[in-house]
GROMACS .gro file of N, CA and C in nm:
model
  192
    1UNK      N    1   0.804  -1.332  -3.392
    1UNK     CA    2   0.820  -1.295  -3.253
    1UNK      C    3   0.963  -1.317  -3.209
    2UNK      N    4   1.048  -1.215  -3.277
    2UNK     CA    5   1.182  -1.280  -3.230
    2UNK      C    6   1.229  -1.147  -3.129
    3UNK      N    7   1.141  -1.074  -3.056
    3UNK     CA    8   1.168  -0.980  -2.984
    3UNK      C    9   1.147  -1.070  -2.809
    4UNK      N   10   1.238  -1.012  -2.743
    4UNK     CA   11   1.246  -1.077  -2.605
    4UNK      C   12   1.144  -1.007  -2.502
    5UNK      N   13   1.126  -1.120  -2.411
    5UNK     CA   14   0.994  -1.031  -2.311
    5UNK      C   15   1.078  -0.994  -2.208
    6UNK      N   16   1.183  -1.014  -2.165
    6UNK     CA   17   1.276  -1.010  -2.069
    6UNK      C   18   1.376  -0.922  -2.131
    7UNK      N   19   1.480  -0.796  -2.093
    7UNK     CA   20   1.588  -0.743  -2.182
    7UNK      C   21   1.670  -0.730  -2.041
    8UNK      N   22   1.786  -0.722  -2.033
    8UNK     CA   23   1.924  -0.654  -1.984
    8UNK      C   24   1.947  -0.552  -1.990
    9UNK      N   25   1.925  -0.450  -1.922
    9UNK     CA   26   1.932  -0.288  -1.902
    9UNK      C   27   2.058  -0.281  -1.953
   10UNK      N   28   2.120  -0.364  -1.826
   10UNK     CA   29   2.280  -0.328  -1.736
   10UNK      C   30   2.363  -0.406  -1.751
   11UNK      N   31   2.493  -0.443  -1.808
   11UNK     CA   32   2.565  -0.581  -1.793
   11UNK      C   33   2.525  -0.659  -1.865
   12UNK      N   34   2.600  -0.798  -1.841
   12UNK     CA   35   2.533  -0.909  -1.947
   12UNK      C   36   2.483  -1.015  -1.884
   13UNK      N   37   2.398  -1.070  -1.907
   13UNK     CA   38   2.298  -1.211  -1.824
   13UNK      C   39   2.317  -1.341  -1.913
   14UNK      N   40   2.368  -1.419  -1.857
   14UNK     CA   41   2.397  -1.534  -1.909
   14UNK      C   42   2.199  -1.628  -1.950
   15UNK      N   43   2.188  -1.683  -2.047
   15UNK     CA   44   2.037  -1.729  -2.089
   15UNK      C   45   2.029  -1.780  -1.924
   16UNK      N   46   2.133  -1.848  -1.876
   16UNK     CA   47   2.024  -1.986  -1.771
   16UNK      C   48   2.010  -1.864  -1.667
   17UNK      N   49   2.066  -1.764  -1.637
   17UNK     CA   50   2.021  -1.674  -1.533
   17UNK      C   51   1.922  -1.569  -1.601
   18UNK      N   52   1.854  -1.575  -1.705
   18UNK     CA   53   1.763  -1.493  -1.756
   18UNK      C   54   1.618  -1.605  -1.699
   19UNK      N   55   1.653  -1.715  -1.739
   19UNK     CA   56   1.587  -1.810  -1.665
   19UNK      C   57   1.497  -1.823  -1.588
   20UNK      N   58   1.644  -1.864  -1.458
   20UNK     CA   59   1.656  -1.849  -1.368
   20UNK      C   60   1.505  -1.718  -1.304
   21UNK      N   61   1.577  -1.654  -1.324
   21UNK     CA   62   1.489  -1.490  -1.285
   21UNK      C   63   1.359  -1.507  -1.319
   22UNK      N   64   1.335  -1.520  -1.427
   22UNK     CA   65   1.226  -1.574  -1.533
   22UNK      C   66   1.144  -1.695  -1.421
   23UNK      N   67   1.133  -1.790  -1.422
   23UNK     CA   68   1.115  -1.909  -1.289
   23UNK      C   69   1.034  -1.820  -1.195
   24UNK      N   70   1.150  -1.702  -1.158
   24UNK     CA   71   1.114  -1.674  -0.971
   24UNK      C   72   0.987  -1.574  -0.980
   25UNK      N   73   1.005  -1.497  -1.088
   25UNK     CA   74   0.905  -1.392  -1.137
   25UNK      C   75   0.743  -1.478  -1.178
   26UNK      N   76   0.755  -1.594  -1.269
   26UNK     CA   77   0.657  -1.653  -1.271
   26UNK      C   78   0.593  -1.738  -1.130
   27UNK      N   79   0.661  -1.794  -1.074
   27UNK     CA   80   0.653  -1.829  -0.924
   27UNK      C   81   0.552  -1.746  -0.832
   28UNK      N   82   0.624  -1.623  -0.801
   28UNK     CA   83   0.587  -1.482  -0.745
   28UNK      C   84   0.429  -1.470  -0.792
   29UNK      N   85   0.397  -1.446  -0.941
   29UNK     CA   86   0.323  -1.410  -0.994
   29UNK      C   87   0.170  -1.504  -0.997
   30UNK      N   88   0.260  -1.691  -0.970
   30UNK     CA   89   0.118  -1.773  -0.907
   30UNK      C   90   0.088  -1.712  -0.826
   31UNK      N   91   0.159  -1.736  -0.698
   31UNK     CA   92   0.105  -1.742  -0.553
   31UNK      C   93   0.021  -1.645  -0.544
   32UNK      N   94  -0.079  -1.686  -0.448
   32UNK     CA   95  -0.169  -1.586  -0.426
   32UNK      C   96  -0.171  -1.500  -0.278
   33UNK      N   97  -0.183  -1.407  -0.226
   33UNK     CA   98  -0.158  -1.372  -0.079
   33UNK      C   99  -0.235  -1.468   0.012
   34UNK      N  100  -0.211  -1.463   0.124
   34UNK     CA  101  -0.204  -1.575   0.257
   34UNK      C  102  -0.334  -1.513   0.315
   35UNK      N  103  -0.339  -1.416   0.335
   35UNK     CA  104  -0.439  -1.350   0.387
   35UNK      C  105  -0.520  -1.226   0.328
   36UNK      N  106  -0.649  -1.236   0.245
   36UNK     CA  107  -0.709  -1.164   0.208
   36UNK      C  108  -0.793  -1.129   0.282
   37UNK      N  109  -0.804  -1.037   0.361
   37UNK     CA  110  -0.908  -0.974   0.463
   37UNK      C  111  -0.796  -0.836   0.504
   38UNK      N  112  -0.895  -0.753   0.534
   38UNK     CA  113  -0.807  -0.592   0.537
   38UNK      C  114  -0.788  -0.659   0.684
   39UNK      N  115  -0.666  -0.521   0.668
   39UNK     CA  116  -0.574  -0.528   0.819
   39UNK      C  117  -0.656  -0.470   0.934
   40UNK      N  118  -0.731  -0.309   0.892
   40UNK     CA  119  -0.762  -0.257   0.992
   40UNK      C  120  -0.932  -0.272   0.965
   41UNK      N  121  -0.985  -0.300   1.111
   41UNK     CA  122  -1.113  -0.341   1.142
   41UNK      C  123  -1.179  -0.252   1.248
   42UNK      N  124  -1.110  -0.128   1.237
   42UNK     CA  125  -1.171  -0.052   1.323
   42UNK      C  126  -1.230   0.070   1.291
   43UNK      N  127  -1.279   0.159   1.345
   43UNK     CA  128  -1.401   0.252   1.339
   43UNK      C  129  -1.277   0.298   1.188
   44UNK      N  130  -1.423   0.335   1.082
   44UNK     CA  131  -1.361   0.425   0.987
   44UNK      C  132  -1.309   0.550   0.951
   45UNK      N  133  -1.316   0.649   1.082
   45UNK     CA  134  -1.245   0.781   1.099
   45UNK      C  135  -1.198   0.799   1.250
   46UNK      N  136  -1.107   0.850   1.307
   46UNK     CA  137  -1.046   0.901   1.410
   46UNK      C  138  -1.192   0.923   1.527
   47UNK      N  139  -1.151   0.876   1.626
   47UNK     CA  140  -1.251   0.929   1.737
   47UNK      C  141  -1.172   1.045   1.811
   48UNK      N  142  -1.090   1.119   1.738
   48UNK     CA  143  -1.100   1.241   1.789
   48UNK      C  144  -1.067   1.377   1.680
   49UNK      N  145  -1.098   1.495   1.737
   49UNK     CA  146  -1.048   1.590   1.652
   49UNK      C  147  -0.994   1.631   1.615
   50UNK      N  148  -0.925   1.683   1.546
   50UNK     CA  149  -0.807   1.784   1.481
   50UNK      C  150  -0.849   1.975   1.529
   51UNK      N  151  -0.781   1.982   1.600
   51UNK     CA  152  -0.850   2.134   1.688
   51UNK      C  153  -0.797   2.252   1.546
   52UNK      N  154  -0.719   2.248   1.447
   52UNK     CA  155  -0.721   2.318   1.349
   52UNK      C  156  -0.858   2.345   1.257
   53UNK      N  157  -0.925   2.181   1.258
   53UNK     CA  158  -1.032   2.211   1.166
   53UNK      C  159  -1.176   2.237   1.280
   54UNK      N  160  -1.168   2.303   1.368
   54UNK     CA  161  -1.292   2.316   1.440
   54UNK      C  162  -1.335   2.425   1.414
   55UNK      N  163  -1.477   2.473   1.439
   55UNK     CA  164  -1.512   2.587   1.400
   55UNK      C  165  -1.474   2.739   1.527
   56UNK      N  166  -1.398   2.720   1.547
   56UNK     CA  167  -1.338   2.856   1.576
   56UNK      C  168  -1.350   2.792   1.828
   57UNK      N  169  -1.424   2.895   1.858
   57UNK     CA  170  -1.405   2.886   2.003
   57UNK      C  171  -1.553   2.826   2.049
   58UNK      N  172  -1.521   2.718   2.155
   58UNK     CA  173  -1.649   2.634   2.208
   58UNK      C  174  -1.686   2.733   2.341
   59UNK      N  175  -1.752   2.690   2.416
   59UNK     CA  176  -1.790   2.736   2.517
   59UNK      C  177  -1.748   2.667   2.597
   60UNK      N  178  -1.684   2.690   2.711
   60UNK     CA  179  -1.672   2.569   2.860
   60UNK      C  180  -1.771   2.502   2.883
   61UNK      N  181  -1.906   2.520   2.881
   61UNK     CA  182  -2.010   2.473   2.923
   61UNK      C  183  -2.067   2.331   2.819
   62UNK      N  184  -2.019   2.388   2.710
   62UNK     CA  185  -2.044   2.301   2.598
   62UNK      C  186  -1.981   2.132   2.615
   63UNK      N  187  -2.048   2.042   2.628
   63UNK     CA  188  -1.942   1.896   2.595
   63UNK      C  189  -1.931   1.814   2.469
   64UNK      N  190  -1.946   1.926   2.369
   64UNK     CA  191  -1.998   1.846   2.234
   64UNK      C  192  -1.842   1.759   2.226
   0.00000   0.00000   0.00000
């Protein structure tokens, strides 16, 4: 296993800043998010219409 899990695209990286990086990435990769519960808690589709997708002309009388 003398192949690296980490490589240098671009430039050159000194080992302690391969590290370094290495550390923050494993770090990152504990933590777990703060808040697991969805953001939005409200009705699951729009309470209103999109007048493109309607079926063509209502009636005035109509209040659907």
């Amino acid at each position: 296993m003398n192949t690296p899990d980490i490589r240098v695209e671009k430039g050159h990286a000194e080992p302690e800043e391969v590290a370094a990086l290495t550390a923050i990435l494993l770090a990152r990769a504990a933590t777990r998010p703060a808040d697991t519960t969805p953001s939005h808690r409200g009705r699951p589709r729009a309470g209103w219409r999109r007048l493109e997708r309607e079926n063509g002309f209502r009636a005035p009388h109509s209040w659907r």
